[in-house]
Short mmCIF file of C-alpha atoms and ligand atoms in Angstrom, two decimals:
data_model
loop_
_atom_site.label_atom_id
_atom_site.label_comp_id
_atom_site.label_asym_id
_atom_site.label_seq_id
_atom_site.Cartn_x
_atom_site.Cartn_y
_atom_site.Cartn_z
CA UNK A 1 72.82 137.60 85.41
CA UNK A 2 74.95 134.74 87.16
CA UNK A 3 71.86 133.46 88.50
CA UNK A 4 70.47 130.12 88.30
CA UNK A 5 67.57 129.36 86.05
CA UNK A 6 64.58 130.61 88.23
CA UNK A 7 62.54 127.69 85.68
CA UNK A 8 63.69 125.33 88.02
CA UNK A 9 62.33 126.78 91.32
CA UNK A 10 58.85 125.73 90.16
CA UNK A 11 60.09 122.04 89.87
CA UNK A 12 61.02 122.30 93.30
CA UNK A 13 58.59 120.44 95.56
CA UNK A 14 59.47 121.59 99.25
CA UNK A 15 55.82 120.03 100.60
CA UNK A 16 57.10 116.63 99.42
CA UNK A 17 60.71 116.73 100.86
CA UNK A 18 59.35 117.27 104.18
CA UNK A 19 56.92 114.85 104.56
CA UNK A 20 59.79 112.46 103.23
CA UNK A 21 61.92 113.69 105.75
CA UNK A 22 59.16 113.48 108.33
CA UNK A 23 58.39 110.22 107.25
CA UNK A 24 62.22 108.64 108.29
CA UNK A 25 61.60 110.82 111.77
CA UNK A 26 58.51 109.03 112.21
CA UNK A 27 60.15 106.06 111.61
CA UNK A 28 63.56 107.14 113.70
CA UNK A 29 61.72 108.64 116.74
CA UNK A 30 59.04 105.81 117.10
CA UNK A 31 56.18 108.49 116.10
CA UNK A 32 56.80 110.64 119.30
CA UNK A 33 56.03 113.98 118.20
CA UNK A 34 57.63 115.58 121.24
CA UNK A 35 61.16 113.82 119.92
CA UNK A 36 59.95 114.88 116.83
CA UNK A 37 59.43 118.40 117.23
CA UNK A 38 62.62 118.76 119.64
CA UNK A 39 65.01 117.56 116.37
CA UNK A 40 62.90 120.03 114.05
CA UNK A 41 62.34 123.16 115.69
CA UNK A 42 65.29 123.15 118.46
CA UNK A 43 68.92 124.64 118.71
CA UNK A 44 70.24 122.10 116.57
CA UNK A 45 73.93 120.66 116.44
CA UNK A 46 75.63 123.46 115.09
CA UNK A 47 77.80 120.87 113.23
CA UNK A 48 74.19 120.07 111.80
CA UNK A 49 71.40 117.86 111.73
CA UNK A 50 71.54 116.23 108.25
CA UNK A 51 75.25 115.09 107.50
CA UNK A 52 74.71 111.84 107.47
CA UNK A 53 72.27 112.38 104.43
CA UNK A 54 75.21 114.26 102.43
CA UNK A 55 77.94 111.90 103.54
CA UNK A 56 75.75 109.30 101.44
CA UNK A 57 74.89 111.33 98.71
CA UNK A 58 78.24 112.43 98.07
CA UNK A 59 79.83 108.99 98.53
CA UNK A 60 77.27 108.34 95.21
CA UNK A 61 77.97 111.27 93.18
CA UNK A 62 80.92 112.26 93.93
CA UNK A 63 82.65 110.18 94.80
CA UNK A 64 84.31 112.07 98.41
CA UNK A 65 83.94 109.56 101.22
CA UNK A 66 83.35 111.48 104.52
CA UNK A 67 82.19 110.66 107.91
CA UNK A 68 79.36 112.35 108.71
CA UNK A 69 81.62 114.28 111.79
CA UNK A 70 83.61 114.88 109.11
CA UNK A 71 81.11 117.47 107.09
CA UNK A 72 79.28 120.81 108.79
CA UNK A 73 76.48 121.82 107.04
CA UNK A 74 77.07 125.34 106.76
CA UNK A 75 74.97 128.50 105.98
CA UNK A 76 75.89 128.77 102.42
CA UNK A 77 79.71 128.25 101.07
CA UNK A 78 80.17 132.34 102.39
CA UNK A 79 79.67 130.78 105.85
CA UNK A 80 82.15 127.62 105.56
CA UNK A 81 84.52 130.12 103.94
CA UNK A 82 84.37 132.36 107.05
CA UNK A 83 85.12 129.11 109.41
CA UNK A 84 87.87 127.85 107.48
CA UNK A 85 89.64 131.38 107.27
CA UNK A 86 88.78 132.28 110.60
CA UNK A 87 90.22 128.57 111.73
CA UNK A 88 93.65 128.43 109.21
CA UNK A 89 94.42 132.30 109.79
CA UNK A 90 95.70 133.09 112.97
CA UNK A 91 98.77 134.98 112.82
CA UNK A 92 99.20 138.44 111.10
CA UNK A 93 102.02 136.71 109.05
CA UNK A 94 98.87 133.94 107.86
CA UNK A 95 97.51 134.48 104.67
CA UNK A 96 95.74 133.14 102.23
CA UNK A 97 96.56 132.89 98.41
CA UNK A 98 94.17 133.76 95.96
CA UNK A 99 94.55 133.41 92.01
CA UNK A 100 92.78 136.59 90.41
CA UNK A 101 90.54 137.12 89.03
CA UNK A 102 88.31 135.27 91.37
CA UNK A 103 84.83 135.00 93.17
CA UNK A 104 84.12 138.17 94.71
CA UNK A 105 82.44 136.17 97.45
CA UNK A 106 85.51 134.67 98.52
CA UNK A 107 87.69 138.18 98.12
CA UNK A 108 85.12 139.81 100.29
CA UNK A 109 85.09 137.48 102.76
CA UNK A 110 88.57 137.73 103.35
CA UNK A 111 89.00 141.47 103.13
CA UNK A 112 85.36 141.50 105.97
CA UNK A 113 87.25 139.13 108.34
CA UNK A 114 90.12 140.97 107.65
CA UNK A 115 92.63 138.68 107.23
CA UNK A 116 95.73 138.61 104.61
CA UNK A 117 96.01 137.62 101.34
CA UNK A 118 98.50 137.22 98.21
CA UNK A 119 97.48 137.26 95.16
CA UNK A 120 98.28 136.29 92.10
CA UNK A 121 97.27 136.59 88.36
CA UNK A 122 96.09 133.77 86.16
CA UNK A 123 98.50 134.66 84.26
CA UNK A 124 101.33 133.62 86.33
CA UNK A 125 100.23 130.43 86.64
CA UNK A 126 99.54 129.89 83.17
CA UNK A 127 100.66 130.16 79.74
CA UNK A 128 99.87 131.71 76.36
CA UNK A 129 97.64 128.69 75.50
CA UNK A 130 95.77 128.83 79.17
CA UNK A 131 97.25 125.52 80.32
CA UNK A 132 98.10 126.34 84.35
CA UNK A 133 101.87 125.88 85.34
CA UNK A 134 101.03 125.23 89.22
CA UNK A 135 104.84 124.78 89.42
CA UNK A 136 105.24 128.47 89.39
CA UNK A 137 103.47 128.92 92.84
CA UNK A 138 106.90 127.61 94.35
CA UNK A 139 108.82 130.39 93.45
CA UNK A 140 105.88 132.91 94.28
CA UNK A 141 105.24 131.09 98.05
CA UNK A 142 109.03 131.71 98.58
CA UNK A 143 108.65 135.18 97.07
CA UNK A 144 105.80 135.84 99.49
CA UNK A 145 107.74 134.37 102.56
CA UNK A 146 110.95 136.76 102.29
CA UNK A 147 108.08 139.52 102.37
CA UNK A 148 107.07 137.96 105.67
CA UNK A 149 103.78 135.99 104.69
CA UNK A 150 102.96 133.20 105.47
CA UNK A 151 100.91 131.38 102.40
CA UNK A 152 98.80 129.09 104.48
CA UNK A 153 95.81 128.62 102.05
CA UNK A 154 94.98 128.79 98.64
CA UNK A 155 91.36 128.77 97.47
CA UNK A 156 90.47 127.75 94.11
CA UNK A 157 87.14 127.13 92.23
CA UNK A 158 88.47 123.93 89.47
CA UNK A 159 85.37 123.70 87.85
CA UNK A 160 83.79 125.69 85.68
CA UNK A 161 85.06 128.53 87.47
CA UNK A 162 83.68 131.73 87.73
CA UNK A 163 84.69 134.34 85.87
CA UNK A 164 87.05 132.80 84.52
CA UNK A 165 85.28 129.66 83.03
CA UNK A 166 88.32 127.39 82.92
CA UNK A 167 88.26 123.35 84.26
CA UNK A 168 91.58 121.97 85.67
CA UNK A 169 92.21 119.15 83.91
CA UNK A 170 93.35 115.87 86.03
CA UNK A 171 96.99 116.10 85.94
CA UNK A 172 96.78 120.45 86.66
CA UNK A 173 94.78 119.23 89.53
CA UNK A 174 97.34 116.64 90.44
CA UNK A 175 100.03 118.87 89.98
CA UNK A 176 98.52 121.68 91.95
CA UNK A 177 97.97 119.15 95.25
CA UNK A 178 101.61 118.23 94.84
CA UNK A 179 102.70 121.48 95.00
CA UNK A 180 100.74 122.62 98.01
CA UNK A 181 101.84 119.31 99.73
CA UNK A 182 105.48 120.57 98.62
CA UNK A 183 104.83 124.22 100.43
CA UNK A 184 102.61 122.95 103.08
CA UNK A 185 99.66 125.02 101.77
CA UNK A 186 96.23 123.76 102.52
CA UNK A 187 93.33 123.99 99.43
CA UNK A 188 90.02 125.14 100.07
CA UNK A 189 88.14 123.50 96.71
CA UNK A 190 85.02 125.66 95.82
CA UNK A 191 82.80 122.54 93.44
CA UNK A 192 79.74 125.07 93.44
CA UNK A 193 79.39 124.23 89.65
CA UNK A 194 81.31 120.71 89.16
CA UNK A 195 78.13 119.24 88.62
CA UNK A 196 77.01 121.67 85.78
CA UNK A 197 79.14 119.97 83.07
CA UNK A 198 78.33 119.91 79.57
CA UNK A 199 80.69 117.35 77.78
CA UNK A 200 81.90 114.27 78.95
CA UNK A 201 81.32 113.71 82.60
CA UNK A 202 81.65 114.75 85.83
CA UNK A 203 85.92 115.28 86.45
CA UNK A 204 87.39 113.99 89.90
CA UNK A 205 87.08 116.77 92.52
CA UNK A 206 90.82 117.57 94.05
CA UNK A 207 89.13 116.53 96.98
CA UNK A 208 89.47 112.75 96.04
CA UNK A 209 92.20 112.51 94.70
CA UNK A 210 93.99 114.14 98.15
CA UNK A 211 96.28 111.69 99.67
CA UNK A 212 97.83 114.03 102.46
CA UNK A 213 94.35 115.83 104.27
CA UNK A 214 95.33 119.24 102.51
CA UNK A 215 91.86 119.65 100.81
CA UNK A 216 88.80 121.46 102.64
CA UNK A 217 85.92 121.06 100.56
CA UNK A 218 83.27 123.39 99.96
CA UNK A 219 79.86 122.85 98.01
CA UNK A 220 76.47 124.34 97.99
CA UNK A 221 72.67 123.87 97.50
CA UNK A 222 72.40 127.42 95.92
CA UNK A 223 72.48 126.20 92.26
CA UNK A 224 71.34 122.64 92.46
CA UNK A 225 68.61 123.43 94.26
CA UNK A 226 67.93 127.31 95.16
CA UNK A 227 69.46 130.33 96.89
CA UNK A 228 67.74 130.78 99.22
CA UNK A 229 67.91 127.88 101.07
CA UNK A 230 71.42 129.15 102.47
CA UNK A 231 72.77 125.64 102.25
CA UNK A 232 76.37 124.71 101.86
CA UNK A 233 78.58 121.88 103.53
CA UNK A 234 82.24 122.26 104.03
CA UNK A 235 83.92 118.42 104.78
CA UNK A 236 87.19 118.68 106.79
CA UNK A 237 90.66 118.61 104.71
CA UNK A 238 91.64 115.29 107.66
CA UNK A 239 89.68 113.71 110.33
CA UNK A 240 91.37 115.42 113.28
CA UNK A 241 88.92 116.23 116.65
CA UNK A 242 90.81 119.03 117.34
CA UNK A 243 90.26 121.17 113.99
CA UNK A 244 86.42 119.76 114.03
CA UNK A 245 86.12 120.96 117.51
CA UNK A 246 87.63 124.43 117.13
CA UNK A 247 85.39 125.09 113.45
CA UNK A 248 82.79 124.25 115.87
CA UNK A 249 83.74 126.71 118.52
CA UNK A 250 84.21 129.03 115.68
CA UNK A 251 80.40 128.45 114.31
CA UNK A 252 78.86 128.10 117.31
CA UNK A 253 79.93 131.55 118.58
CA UNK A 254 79.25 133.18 115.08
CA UNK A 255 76.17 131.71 113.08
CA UNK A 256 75.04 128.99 116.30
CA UNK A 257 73.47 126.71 113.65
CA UNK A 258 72.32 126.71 110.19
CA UNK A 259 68.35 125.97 109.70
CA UNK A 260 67.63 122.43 110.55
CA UNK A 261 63.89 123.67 108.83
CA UNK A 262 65.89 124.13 105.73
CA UNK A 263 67.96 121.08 106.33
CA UNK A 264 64.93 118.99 106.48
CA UNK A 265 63.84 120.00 102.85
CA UNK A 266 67.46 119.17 101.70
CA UNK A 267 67.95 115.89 103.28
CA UNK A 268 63.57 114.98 101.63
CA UNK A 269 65.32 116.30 98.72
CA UNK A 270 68.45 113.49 98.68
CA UNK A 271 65.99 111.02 100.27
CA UNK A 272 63.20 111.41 96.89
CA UNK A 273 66.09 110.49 95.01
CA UNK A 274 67.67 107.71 96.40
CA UNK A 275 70.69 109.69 97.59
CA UNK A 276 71.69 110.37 93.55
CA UNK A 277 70.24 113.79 92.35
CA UNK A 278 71.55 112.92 88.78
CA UNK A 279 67.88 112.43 87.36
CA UNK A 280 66.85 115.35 88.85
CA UNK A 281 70.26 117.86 87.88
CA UNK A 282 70.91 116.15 84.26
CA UNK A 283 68.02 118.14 82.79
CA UNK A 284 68.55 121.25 84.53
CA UNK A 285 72.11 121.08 82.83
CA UNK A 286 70.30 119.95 79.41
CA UNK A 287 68.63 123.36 79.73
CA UNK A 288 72.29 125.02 80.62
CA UNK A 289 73.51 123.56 77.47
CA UNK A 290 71.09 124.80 75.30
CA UNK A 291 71.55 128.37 76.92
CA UNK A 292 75.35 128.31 76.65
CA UNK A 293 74.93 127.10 72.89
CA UNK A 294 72.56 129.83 72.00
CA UNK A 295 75.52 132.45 73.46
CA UNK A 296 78.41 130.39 71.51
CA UNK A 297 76.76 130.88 68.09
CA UNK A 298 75.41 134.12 68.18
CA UNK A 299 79.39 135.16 69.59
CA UNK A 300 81.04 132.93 67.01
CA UNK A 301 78.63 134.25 64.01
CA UNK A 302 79.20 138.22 65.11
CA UNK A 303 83.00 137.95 66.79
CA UNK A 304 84.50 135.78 64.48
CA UNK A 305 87.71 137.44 63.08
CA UNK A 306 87.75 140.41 65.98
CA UNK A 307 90.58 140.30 68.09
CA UNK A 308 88.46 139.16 71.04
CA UNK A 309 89.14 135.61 72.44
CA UNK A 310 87.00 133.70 74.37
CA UNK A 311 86.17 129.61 74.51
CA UNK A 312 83.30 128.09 74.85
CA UNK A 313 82.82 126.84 78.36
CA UNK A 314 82.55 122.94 79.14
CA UNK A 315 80.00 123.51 81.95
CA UNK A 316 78.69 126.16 84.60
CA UNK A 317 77.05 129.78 84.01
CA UNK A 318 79.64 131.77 82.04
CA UNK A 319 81.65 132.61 78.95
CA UNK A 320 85.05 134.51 79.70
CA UNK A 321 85.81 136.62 76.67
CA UNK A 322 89.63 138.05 77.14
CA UNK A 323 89.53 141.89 75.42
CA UNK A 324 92.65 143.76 73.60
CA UNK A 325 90.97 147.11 75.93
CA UNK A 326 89.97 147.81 79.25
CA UNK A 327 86.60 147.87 79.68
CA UNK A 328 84.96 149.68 83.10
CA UNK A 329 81.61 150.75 84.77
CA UNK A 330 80.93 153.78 82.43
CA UNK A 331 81.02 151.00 79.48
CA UNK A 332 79.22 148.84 81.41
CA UNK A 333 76.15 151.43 81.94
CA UNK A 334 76.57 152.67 78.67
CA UNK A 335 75.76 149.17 77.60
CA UNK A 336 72.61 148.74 80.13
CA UNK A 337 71.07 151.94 79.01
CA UNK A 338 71.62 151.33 75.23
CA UNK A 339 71.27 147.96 74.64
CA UNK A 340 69.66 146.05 77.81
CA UNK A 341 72.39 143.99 78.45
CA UNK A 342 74.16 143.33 81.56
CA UNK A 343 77.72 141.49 82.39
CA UNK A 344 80.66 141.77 84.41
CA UNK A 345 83.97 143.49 83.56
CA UNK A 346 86.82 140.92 85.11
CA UNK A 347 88.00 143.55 86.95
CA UNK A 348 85.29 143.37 89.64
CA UNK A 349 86.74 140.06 91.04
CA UNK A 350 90.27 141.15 91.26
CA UNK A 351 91.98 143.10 94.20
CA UNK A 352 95.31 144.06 92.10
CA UNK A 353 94.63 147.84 91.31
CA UNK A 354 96.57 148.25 87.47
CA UNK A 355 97.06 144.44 87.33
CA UNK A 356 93.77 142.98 86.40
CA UNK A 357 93.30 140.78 83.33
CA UNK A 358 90.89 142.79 80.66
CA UNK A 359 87.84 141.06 79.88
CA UNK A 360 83.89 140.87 80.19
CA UNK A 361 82.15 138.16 82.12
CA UNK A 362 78.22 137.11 80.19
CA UNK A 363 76.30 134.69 82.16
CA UNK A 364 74.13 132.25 80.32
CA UNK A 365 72.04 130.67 83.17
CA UNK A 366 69.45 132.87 84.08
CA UNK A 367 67.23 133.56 80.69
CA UNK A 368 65.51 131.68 77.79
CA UNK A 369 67.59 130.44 74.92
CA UNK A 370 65.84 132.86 72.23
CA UNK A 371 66.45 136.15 74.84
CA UNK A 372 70.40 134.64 75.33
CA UNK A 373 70.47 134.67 72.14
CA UNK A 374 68.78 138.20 71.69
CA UNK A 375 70.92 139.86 73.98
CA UNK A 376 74.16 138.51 72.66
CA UNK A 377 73.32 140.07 69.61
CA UNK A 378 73.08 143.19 71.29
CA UNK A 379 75.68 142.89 73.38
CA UNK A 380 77.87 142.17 70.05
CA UNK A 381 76.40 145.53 68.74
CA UNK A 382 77.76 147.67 71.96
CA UNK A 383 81.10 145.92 71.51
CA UNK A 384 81.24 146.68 67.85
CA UNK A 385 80.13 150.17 67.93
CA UNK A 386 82.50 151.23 71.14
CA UNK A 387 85.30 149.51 70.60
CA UNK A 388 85.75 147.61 67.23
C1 LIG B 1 82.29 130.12 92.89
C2 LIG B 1 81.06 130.32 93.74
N1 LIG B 1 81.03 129.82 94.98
C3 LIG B 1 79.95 129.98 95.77
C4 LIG B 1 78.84 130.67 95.34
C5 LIG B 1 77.65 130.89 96.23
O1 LIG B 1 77.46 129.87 97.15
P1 LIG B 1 76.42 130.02 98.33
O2 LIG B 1 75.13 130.53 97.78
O3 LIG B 1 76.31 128.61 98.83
O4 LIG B 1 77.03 130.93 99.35
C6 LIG B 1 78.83 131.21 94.06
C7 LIG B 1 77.65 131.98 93.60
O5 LIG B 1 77.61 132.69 92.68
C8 LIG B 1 79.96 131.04 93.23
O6 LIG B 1 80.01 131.55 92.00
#
């Protein structure tokens, strides 16, 4: 399961954040419960209550540097996807590019709204080795315009991605801004699991390295902290009242607010720790670590020689393995009901009917190292005794 380790939930003290948080309203509202009350349990600013709070803490460990009016605390990443889509995408002829296979969660969102897409594979962005050739969207964006579309968007996930597993390195991240400046293509940059890395250290978003106010950036609580919190932020691609104030039209009239009760445990949360949640993430992605290793060596010990391919991932929840077959749901429940394992064929996060890329995606965050490893041993069983 692509969940988070539900270990960590425990560790999570919600009592504490408040009366943190409470503690700077005491101080910010002179004590006057009435004020008091009014900020915590009103209609808040649908833009939100808190941003100030994130500006700082992602000015520390993140290095992204936005004004507070700059950020809207959103309802989860689903909800700032739905306000940037429903913002950028206006005409029919607007769409929005996605590279498959990607997030479901995005490729639903579009297809609920129901707004336009292109897509296109991983593959034609990349080659045999994996390294991306962003200079290849040109051609495609021009392809896509003679068919009347309009590529306004693009919306990628650079780190750690899911299902895919890949990291942009620097320059493919430099290389893919240039060529959206080039087309006049905006980014929406999904970092839901930049701060999961396992080697080296945190990369530079896109985000901060954008010069021209193409990037909209979109994060979330869910993983760092928990689900169901429904926290996310989304900070503006440029600083420009009229796109704040219509995202703001667009929120108010859809989701009115996002919990300022929930807000308040966030912003106790990023108060505790002095605005740099490093001590409190680096052993949550210790524990990551250990879980991906115990699914690297059990898969390099049983499919060493077999013409599956796969890499180990440098960070996040998953391990992409690329298959010489197609794999679909009757393998998939074959493999539940013999062997206790669960994943995710590729194909679920691709749109392209006959196009999708063939491959299996096993998630390493939710379970124990010792039942990881169990079930990859399993799971190398079913592989071996369908298909090998
Ligand atoms: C790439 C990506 N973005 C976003 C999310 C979910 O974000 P949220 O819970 O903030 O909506 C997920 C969850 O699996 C994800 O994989």
């Amino acid at each position: 399961m692509g969940r988070p380790n539900p270990e960590v939930y425990a560790l999570l003290d919600f009592e504490h954040y408040r009366q943190v948080y409470k503690n700077t309203l005491d101080e910010m509202f002179s004590h006057n419960q009435k004020d008091i009350n009014e900020h915590l349990c009103t209609y808040g600013p649908s833009q939100g209550v808190i941003n100030g709070h994130v500006s700082r803490w992602l000015s520390i460990d993140e290095n992204i540097h936005a004004a507070e009016n700059d950020i809207f605390i959103t309802n989860g990443c689903q909800e700032a996807y739905n306000l940037i889509l429903l913002h950028e995408l206006r005409e029919e002829s607007d769409c929005v590019l996605i590279i498959e296979p990607t997030y479901f969660g995005f490729n639903d969102c579009v297809s609920v709204l129901g707004k336009s897409s292109v897509t296109v594979s991983v593959n034609d962005v990349s080659d045999e080795a994996g390294a991306f050739q962003f200079e290849n969207l040109t051609a495609l964006i021009a392809e896509f315009k003679s068919q009347g579309k309009n590529t306004r968007l693009l919306y990628i996930n650079p780190d750690f991605n899911n299902p895919m597993t890949y990291r942009l390195s620097e320059s493919e991240k430099a290389t893919l801004l240039a060529v959206c400046h080039q087309n006049g293509v905006k980014i929406i940059e999904d970092s839901t699991y930049s701060g999961f890395y396992f080697d080296g250290e945190r990369g530079h978003s896109i985000k901060s390295q954008d010069p021209h106010g193409l990037v909209y950036y979109v994060g979330s609580f869910s993983k760092v902290m928990c689900p169901s919190l429904r926290l996310g932020y989304l900070i503006l691609n440029q600083s420009d009242a009229a796109t704040r104030a219509d995202i703001l039209h667009i929120k108010d009239h859809t989701s009115l607010s996002t919990s300022a009760l929930n807000q308040q445990i966030v912003a106790g949360f990023l108060i505790h720790y002095g605005y740099s949640v490093e001590a409190w993430v680096r052993p949550i992605r210790e524990e990551y670590q250990r879980r991906r290793n115990a699914m690297v060596e059990v898969l390099q010990s049983e499919l060493d020689g077999s013409p599956i391919k796969w890499q180990p991932p440098q960070g996040g929840f998953f391990v992409f393995l690329k298959l010489p077959f197609s794999i679909t749901s009757k393998d998939l429940i074959h493999c539940v009901e013999n062997y206790q394992v669960t994943f995710m064929p590729v194909s679920y996060f691709s749109r392209r009917e006959g196009k999708v890329i063939n491959g299996i995606r096993l998630a390493f965050s939710y379970y124990e190292p010792e039942i990881i490893e169990q079930g990859t041993r399993e799971f190398c069983k079913f592989l071996k005794e369908r298909f090998l």
